[in-house]
Tab-separated table of C-alpha atoms and ligand atoms in Angstrom:
chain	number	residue	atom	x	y	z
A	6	UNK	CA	-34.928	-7.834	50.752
A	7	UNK	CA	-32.710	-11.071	50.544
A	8	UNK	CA	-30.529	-11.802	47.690
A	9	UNK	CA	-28.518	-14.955	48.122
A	10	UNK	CA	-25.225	-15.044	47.368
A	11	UNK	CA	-22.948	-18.586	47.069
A	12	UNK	CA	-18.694	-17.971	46.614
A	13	UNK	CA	-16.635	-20.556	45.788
A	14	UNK	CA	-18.911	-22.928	48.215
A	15	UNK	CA	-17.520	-26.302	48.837
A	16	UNK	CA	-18.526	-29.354	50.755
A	17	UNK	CA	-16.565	-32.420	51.582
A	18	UNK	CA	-17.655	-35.503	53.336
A	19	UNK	CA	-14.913	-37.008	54.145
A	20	UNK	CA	-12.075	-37.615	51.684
A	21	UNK	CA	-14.920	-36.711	48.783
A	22	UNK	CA	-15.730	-33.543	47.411
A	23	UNK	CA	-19.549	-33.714	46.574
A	24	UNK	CA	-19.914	-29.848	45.565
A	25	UNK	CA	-17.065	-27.930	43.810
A	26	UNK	CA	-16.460	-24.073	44.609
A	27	UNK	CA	-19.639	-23.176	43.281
A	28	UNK	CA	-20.540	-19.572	42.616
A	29	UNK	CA	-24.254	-18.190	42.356
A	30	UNK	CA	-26.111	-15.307	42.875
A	31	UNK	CA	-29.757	-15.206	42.934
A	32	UNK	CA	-31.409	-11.740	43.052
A	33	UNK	CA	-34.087	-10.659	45.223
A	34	UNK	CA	-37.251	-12.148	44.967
A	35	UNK	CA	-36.170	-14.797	42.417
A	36	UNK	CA	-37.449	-18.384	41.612
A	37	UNK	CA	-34.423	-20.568	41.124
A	38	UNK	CA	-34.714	-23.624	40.802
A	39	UNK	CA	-31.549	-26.086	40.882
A	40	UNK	CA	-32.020	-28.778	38.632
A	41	UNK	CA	-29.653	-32.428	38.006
A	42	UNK	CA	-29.456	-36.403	38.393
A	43	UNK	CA	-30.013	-37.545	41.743
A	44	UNK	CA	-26.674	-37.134	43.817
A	45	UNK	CA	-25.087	-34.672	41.954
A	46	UNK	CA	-25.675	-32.227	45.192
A	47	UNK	CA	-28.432	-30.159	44.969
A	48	UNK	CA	-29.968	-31.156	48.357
A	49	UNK	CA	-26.391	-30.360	50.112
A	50	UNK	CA	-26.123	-26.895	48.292
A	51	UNK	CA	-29.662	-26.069	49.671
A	52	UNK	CA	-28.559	-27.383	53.183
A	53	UNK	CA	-25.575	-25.483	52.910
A	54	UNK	CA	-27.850	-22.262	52.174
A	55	UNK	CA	-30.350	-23.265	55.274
A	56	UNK	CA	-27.534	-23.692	57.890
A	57	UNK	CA	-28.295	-26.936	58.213
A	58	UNK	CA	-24.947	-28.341	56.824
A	59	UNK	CA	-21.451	-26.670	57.667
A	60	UNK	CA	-19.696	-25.443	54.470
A	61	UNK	CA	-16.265	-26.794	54.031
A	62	UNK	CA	-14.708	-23.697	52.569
A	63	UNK	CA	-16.253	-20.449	50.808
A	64	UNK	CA	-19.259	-17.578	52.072
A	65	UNK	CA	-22.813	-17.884	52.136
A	66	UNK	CA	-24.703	-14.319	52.147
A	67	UNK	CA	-28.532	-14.107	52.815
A	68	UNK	CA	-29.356	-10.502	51.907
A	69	UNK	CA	-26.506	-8.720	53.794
A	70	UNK	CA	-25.237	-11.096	56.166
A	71	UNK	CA	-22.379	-13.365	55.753
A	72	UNK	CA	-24.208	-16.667	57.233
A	73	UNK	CA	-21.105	-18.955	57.082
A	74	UNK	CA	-21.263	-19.269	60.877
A	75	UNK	CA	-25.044	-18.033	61.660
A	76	UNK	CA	-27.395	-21.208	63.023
A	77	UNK	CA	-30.288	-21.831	60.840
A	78	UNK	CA	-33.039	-20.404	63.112
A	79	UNK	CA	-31.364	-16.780	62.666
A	80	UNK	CA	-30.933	-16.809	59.003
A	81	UNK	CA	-34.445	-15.997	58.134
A	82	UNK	CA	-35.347	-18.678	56.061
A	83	UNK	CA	-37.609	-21.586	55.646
A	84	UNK	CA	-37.985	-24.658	54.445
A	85	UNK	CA	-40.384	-27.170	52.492
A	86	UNK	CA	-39.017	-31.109	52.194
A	87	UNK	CA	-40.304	-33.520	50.121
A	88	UNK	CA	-41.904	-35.557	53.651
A	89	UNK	CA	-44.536	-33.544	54.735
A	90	UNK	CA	-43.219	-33.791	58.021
A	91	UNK	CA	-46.266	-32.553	59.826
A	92	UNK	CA	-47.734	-33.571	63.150
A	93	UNK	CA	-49.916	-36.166	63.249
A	94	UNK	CA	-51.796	-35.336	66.192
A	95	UNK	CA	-52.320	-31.694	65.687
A	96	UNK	CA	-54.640	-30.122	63.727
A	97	UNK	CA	-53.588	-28.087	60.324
A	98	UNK	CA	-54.187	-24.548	62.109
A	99	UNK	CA	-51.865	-26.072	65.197
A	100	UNK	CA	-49.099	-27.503	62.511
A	101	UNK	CA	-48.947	-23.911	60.471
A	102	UNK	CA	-49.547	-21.992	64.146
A	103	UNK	CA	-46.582	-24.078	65.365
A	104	UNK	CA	-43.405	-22.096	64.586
A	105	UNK	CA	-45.259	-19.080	65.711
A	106	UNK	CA	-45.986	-20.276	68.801
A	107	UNK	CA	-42.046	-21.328	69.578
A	108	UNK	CA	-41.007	-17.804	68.960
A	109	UNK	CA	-43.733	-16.620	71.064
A	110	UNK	CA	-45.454	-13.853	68.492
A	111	UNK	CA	-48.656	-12.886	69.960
A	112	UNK	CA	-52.114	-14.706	69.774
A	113	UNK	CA	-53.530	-12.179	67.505
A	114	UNK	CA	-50.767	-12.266	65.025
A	115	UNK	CA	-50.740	-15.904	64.818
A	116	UNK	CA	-53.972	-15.883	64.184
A	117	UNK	CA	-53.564	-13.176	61.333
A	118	UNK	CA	-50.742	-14.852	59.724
A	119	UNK	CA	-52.343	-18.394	59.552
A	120	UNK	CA	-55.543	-17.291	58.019
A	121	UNK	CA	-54.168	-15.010	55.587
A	122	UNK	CA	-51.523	-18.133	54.276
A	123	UNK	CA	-54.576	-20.778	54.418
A	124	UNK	CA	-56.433	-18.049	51.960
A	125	UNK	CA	-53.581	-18.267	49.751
A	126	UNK	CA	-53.384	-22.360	49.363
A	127	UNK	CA	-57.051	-22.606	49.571
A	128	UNK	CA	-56.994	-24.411	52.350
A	129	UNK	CA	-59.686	-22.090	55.006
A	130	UNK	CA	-61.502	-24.646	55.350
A	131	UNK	CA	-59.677	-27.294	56.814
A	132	UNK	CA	-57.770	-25.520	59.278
A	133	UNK	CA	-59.326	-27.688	62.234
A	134	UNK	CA	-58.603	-30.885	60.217
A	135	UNK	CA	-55.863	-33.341	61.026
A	136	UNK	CA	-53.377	-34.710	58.317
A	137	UNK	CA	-54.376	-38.191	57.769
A	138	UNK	CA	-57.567	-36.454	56.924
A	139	UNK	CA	-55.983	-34.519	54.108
A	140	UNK	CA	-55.066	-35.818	50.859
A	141	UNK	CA	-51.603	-35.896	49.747
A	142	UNK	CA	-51.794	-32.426	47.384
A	143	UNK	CA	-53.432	-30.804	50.651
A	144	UNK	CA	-50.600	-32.110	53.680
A	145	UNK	CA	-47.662	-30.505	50.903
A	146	UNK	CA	-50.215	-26.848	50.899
A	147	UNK	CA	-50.055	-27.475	54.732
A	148	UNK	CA	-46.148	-27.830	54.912
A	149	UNK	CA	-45.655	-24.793	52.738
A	150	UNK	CA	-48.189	-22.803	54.765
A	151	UNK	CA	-46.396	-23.441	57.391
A	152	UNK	CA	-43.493	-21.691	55.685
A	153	UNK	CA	-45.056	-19.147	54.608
A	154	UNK	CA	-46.413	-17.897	58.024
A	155	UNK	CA	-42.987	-17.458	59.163
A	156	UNK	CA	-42.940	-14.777	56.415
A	157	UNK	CA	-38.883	-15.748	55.701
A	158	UNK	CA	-36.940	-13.850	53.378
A	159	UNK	CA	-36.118	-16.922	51.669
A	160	UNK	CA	-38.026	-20.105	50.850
A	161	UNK	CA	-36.162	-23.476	50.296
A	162	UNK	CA	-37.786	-25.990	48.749
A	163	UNK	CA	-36.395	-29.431	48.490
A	164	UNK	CA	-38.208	-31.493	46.057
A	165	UNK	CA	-41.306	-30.668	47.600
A	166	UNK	CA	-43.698	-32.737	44.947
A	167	UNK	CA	-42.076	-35.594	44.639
A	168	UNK	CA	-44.230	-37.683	46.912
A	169	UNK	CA	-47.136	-36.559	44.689
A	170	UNK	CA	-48.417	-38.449	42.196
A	171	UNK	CA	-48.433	-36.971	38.309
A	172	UNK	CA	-51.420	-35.065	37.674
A	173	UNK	CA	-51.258	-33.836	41.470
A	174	UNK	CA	-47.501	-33.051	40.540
A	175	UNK	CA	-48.827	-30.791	37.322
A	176	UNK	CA	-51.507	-28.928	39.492
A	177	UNK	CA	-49.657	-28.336	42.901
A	178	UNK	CA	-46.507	-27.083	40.280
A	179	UNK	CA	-48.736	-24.372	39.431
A	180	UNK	CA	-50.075	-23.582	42.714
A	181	UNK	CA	-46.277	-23.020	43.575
A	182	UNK	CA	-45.972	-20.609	40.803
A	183	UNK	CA	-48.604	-18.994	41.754
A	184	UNK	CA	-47.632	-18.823	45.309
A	185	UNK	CA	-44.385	-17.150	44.352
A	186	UNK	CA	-46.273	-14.081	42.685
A	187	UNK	CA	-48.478	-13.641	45.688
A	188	UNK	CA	-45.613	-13.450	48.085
A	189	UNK	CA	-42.894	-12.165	45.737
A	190	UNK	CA	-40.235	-13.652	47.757
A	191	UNK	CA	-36.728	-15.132	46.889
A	192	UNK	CA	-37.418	-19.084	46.156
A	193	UNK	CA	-35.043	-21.717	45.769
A	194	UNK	CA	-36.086	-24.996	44.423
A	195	UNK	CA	-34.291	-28.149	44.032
A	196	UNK	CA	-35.804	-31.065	41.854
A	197	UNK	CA	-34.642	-33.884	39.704
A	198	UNK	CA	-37.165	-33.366	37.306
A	199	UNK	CA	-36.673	-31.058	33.987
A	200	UNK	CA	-40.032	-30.398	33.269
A	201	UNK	CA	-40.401	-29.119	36.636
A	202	UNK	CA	-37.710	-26.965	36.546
A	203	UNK	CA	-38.485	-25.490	33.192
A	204	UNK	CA	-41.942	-24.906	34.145
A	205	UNK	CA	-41.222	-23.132	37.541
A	206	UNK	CA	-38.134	-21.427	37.429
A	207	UNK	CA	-37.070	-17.569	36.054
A	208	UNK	CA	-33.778	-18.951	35.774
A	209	UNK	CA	-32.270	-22.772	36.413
A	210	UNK	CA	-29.376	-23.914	37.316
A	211	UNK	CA	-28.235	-27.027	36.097
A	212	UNK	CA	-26.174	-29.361	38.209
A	213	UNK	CA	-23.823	-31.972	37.378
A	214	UNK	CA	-21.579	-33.970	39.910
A	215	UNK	CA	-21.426	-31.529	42.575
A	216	UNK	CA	-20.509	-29.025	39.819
A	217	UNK	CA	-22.962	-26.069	38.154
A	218	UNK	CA	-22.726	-26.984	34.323
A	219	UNK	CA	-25.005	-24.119	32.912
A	220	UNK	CA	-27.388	-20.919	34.456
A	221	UNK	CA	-29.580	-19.527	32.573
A	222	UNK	CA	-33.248	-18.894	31.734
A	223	UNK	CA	-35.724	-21.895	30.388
A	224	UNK	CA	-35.666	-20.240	27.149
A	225	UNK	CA	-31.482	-20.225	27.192
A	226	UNK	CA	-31.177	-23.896	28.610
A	227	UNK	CA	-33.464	-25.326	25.502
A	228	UNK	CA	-32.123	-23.072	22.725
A	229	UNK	CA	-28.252	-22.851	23.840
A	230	UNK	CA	-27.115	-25.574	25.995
A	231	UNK	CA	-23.557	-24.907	26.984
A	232	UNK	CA	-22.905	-28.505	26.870
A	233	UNK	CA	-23.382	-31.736	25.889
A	234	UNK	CA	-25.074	-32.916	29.653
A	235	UNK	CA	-27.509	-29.473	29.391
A	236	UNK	CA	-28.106	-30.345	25.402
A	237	UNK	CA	-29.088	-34.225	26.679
A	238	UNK	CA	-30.841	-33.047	30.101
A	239	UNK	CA	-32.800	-30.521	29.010
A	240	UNK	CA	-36.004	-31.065	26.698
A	241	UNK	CA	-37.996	-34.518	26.160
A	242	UNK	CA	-37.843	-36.542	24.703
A	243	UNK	CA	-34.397	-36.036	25.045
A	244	UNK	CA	-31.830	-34.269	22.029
A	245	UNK	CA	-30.754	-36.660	19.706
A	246	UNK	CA	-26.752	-37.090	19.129
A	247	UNK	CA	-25.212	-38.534	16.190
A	248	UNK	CA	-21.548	-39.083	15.431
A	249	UNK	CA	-20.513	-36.822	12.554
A	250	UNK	CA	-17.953	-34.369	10.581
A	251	UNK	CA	-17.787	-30.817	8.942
A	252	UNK	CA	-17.289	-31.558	5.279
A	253	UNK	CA	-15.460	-28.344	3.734
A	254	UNK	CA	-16.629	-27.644	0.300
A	255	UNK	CA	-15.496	-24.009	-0.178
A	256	UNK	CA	-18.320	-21.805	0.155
A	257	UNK	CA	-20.545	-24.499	1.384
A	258	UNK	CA	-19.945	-26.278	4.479
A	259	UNK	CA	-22.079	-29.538	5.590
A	260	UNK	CA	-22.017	-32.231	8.296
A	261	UNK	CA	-21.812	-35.952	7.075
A	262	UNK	CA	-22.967	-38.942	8.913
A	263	UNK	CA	-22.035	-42.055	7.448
A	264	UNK	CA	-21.078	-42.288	4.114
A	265	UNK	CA	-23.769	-40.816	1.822
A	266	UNK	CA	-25.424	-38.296	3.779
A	267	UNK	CA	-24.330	-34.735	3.887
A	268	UNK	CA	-26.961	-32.015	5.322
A	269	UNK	CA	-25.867	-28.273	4.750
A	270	UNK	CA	-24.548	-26.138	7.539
A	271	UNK	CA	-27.104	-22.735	7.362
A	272	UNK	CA	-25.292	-19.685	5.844
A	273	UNK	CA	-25.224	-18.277	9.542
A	274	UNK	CA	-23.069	-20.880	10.969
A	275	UNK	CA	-20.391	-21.837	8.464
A	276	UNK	CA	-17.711	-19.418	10.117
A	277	UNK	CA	-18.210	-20.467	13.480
A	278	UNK	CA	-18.156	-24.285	12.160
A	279	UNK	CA	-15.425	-24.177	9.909
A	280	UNK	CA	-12.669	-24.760	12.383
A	281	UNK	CA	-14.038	-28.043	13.216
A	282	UNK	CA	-13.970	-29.211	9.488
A	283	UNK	CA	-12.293	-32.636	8.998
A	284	UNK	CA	-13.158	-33.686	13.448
A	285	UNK	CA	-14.878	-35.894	14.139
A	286	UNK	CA	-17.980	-34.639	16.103
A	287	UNK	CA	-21.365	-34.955	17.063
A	288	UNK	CA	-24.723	-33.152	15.946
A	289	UNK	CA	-27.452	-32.805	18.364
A	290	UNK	CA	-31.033	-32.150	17.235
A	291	UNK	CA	-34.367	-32.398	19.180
A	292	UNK	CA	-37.029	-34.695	17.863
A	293	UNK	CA	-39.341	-32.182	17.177
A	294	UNK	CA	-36.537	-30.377	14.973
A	295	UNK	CA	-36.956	-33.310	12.379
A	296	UNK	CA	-40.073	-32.982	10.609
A	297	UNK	CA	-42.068	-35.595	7.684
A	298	UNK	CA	-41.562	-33.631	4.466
A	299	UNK	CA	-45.438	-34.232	3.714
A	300	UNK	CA	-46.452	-31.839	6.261
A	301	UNK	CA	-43.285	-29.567	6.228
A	302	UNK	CA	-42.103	-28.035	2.952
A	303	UNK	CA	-38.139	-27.462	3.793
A	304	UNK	CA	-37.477	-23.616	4.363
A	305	UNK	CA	-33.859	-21.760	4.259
A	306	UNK	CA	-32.044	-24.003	6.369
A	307	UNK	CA	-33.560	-27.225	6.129
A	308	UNK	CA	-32.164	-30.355	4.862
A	309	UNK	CA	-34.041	-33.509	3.445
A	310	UNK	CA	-33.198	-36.514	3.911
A	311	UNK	CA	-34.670	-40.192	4.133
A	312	UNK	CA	-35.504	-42.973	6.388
A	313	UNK	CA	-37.142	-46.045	7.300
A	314	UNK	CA	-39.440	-45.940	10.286
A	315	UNK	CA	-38.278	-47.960	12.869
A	316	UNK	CA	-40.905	-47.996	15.981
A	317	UNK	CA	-43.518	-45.876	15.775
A	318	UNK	CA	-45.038	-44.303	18.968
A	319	UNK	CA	-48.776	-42.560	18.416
A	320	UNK	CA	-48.904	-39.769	20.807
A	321	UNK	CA	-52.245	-38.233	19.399
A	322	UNK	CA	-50.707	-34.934	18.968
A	323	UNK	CA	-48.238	-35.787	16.843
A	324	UNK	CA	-45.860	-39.323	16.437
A	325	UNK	CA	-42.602	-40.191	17.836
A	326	UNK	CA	-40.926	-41.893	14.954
A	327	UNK	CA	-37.580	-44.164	15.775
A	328	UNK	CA	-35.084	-44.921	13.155
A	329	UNK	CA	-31.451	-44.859	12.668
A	330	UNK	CA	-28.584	-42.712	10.625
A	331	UNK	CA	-25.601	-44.811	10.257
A	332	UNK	CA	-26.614	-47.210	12.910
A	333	UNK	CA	-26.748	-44.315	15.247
A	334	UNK	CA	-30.582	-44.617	16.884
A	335	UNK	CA	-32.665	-40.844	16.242
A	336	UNK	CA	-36.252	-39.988	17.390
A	337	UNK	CA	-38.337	-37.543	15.654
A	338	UNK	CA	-41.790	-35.705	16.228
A	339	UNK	CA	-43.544	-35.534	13.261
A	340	UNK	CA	-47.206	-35.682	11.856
A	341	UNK	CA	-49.510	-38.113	13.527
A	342	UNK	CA	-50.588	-38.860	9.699
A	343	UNK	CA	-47.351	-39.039	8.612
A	344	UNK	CA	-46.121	-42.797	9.215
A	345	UNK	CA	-48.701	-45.420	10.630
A	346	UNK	CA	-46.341	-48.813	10.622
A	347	UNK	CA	-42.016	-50.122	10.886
A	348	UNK	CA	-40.892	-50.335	7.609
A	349	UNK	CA	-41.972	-47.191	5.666
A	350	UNK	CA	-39.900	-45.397	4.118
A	351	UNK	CA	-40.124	-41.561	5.121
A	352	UNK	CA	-39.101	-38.280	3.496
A	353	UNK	CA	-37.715	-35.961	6.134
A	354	UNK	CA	-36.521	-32.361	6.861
A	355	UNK	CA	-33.778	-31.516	9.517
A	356	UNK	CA	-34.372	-28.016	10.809
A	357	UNK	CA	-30.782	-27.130	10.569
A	358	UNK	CA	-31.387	-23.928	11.928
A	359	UNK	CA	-32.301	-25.441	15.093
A	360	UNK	CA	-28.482	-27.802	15.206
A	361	UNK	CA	-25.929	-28.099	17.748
A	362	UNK	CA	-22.677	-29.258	17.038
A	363	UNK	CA	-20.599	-30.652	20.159
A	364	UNK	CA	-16.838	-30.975	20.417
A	365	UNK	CA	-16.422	-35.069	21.907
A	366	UNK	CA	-12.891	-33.735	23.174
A	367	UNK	CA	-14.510	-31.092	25.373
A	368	UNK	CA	-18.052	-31.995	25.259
A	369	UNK	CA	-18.729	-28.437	25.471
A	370	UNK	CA	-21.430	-27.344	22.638
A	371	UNK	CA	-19.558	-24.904	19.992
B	17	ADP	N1	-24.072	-36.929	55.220
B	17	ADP	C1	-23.415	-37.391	54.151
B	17	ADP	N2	-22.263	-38.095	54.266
B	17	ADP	C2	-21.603	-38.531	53.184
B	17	ADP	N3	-21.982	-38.313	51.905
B	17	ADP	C3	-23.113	-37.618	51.718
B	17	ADP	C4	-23.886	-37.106	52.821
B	17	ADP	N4	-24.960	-36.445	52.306
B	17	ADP	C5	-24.855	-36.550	50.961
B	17	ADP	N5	-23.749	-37.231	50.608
B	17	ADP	C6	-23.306	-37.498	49.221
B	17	ADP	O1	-23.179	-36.272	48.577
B	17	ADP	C7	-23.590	-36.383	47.216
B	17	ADP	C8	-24.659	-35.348	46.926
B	17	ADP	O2	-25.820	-35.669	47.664
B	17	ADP	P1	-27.144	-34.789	47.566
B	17	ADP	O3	-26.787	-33.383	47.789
B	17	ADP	O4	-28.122	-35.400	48.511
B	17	ADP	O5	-27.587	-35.017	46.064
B	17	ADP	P2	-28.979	-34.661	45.343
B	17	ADP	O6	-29.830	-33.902	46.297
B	17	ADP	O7	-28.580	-33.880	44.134
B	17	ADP	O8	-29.578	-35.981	44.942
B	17	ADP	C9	-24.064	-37.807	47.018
B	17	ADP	O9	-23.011	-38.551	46.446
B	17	ADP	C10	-24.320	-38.275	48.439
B	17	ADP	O10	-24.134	-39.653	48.534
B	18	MG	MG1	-31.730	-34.408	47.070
């Protein structure tokens, strides 16, 4: 059982502070994965975790155990980098039998726990292999199998797919997820990449200069972004933000852009909004909450409006459209049928329902 605990963890390299007092719990048996822009300290928060970097001030617990001060090989926990780091000469049972071997568990057991992790990447078969005779998708199985034979209470894994290429990426993403049901064990994951992390994780943690912006589950991160950064981070293509205000007309309440458009605020969000009225601030929307009005009748909560295609992107599926409201560049997902050429003039709906409205001042989603 290892739930890991982070309080008020800081790290300074010098005169800079590259993570802030961060505080995190992550429950037994959990897939977290810490997501943000390179250099905003997600590899030093995972060091931190694996003993491999000294904290500068706060408490690390791994299940029960304050860690602050335990070295890395005690704290139960291991590791998957983004290099393979595997050795060259030795064969893939020697590279996974390896950390066995150094703490001297018995031939038997070895054996045991090497098949049993090669059955669970699929790997059997290649056991008396050496690396430069795998392919890239099978070295990374190798390095986590290698892990996983340790049988830690805690897996790290520090952009572990990065090195792959993309549809390698997509299939070895799901071999992790997989992997994390089979050995139900606490995982924590740092990547750069949002797709990854919405895809893998129970719950993600979003990262922003050294600083954790937003927790929460996929589900929360895409449908209430704390902030601006989550709003713009999370989702692709990315939210949309245009300048606006909240225009108070009594009982109605709407946010203009511009001069001549006005799009009603749905009945659910006028209290909330109406403190803003007369600020200037900024609406958010996803592309594929703007709609073509041929292929979407607007429901409660919906607002029409028009525009002139700009480029037009044909992703089979459906059709990135570009244009602009008040010189303010928006993308939107609508009907691959809808708009074939730059220049047309489009009928629209904004799913209203689906808006965020962002304080500039704060940044902080309202
Ligand atoms: N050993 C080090 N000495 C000085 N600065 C470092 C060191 N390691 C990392 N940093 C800095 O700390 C910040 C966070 O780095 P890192 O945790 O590697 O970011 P991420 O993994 O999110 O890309 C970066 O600005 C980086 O330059
Ligand atoms: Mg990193």
């Amino acid at each position: 059982m290892a739930k890991v605990v982070l309080r008020k963890v800081r790290k300074e390299f010098g005169s800079s502070v590259v993570v802030h007092d961060i505080d995190l719990t992550i429950p037994h048996q959990e897939f977290v994965v810490l997501v943000g822009p390179s250099g905003c300290g997600k590899s030093t928060t995972l060091r931190m975790i694996a003993g491999l970097e000294d904290i500068s001030a706060g408490e690390i617990h791994i299940g029960d155990t304050l860690v602050n001060d335990m070295p890395p090989k005690d704290r139960n926990i291991a590791m998957v980098f983004q290099s393979y780091a595997l050795y060259p000469y030795a064969t893939v049972w020697e590279n996974m039998a390896f950390g066995l071997r150094v703490r001297r568990y018995p031939q038997a057991e070895i054996r045991r726990r090497v098949e049993a992790a090669a059955d669970i990447l699929g790997i059997r078969d290649m056991l008396d292999r050496k690396p430069r005779q795998l392919s890239g998708g099978q070295r990374q199985r190798v390095a986590i199998g290698r892990a996983i034979v340790r049988d830690p209470e805690v897996f790290l894994f520090d952009e572990p797919l990065s090195n792959l290429d993309a549809k390698l990426r997509v299939q070895m993403r799901t071999e992790i997820k997989k992997i994390h049901q089979r050995v139900a064990t606490t995982m924590i994951y740092v990547t750069h990449d949002q797709v990854e992390a919405m895809t893998l994780a129970q719950r993600i943690v979003v990262m922003n200069a050294g600083r954790i912006e937003q927790i929460g589950t996929p589900q929360d991160m895409y449908e209430r972004p704390a902030t601006r950064f989550v709003a713009g981070f999370i989702g692709s293509p990315a939210m949309n933000f245009v300048p606006c205000s909240i225009s108070d007309g009594g009982a109605e309440l709407g946010v203009r852009i511009g001069e001549s458009l006005v799009l009603p605020v749905p009945a659910g969000r006028r209290d909330r909004y109406r403190a803003y009225s007369g600020r200037s601030m900024l609406l958010g929307i996803r592309p594929e909450h703007c709609f073509d009005a041929k292929t979407h009748q607007p429901a409660a909560g919906q607002a029409p409006f028009e525009i002139v295609a700009g480029v037009v992107e044909p992703l089979g599926i459906d059709t990135m459209v570009h244009f602009e409201l008040a010189a303010t560049p928006v993308c939107a997902r609508v009907n691959s049928y809808a708009v074939s050429s730059e220049g047309e003039r489009l009928a629209m709906v904004m799913d209203m329902n689906n808006m965020h409205l962002i304080d500039p001042q704060t940044d902080k989603v309202v």
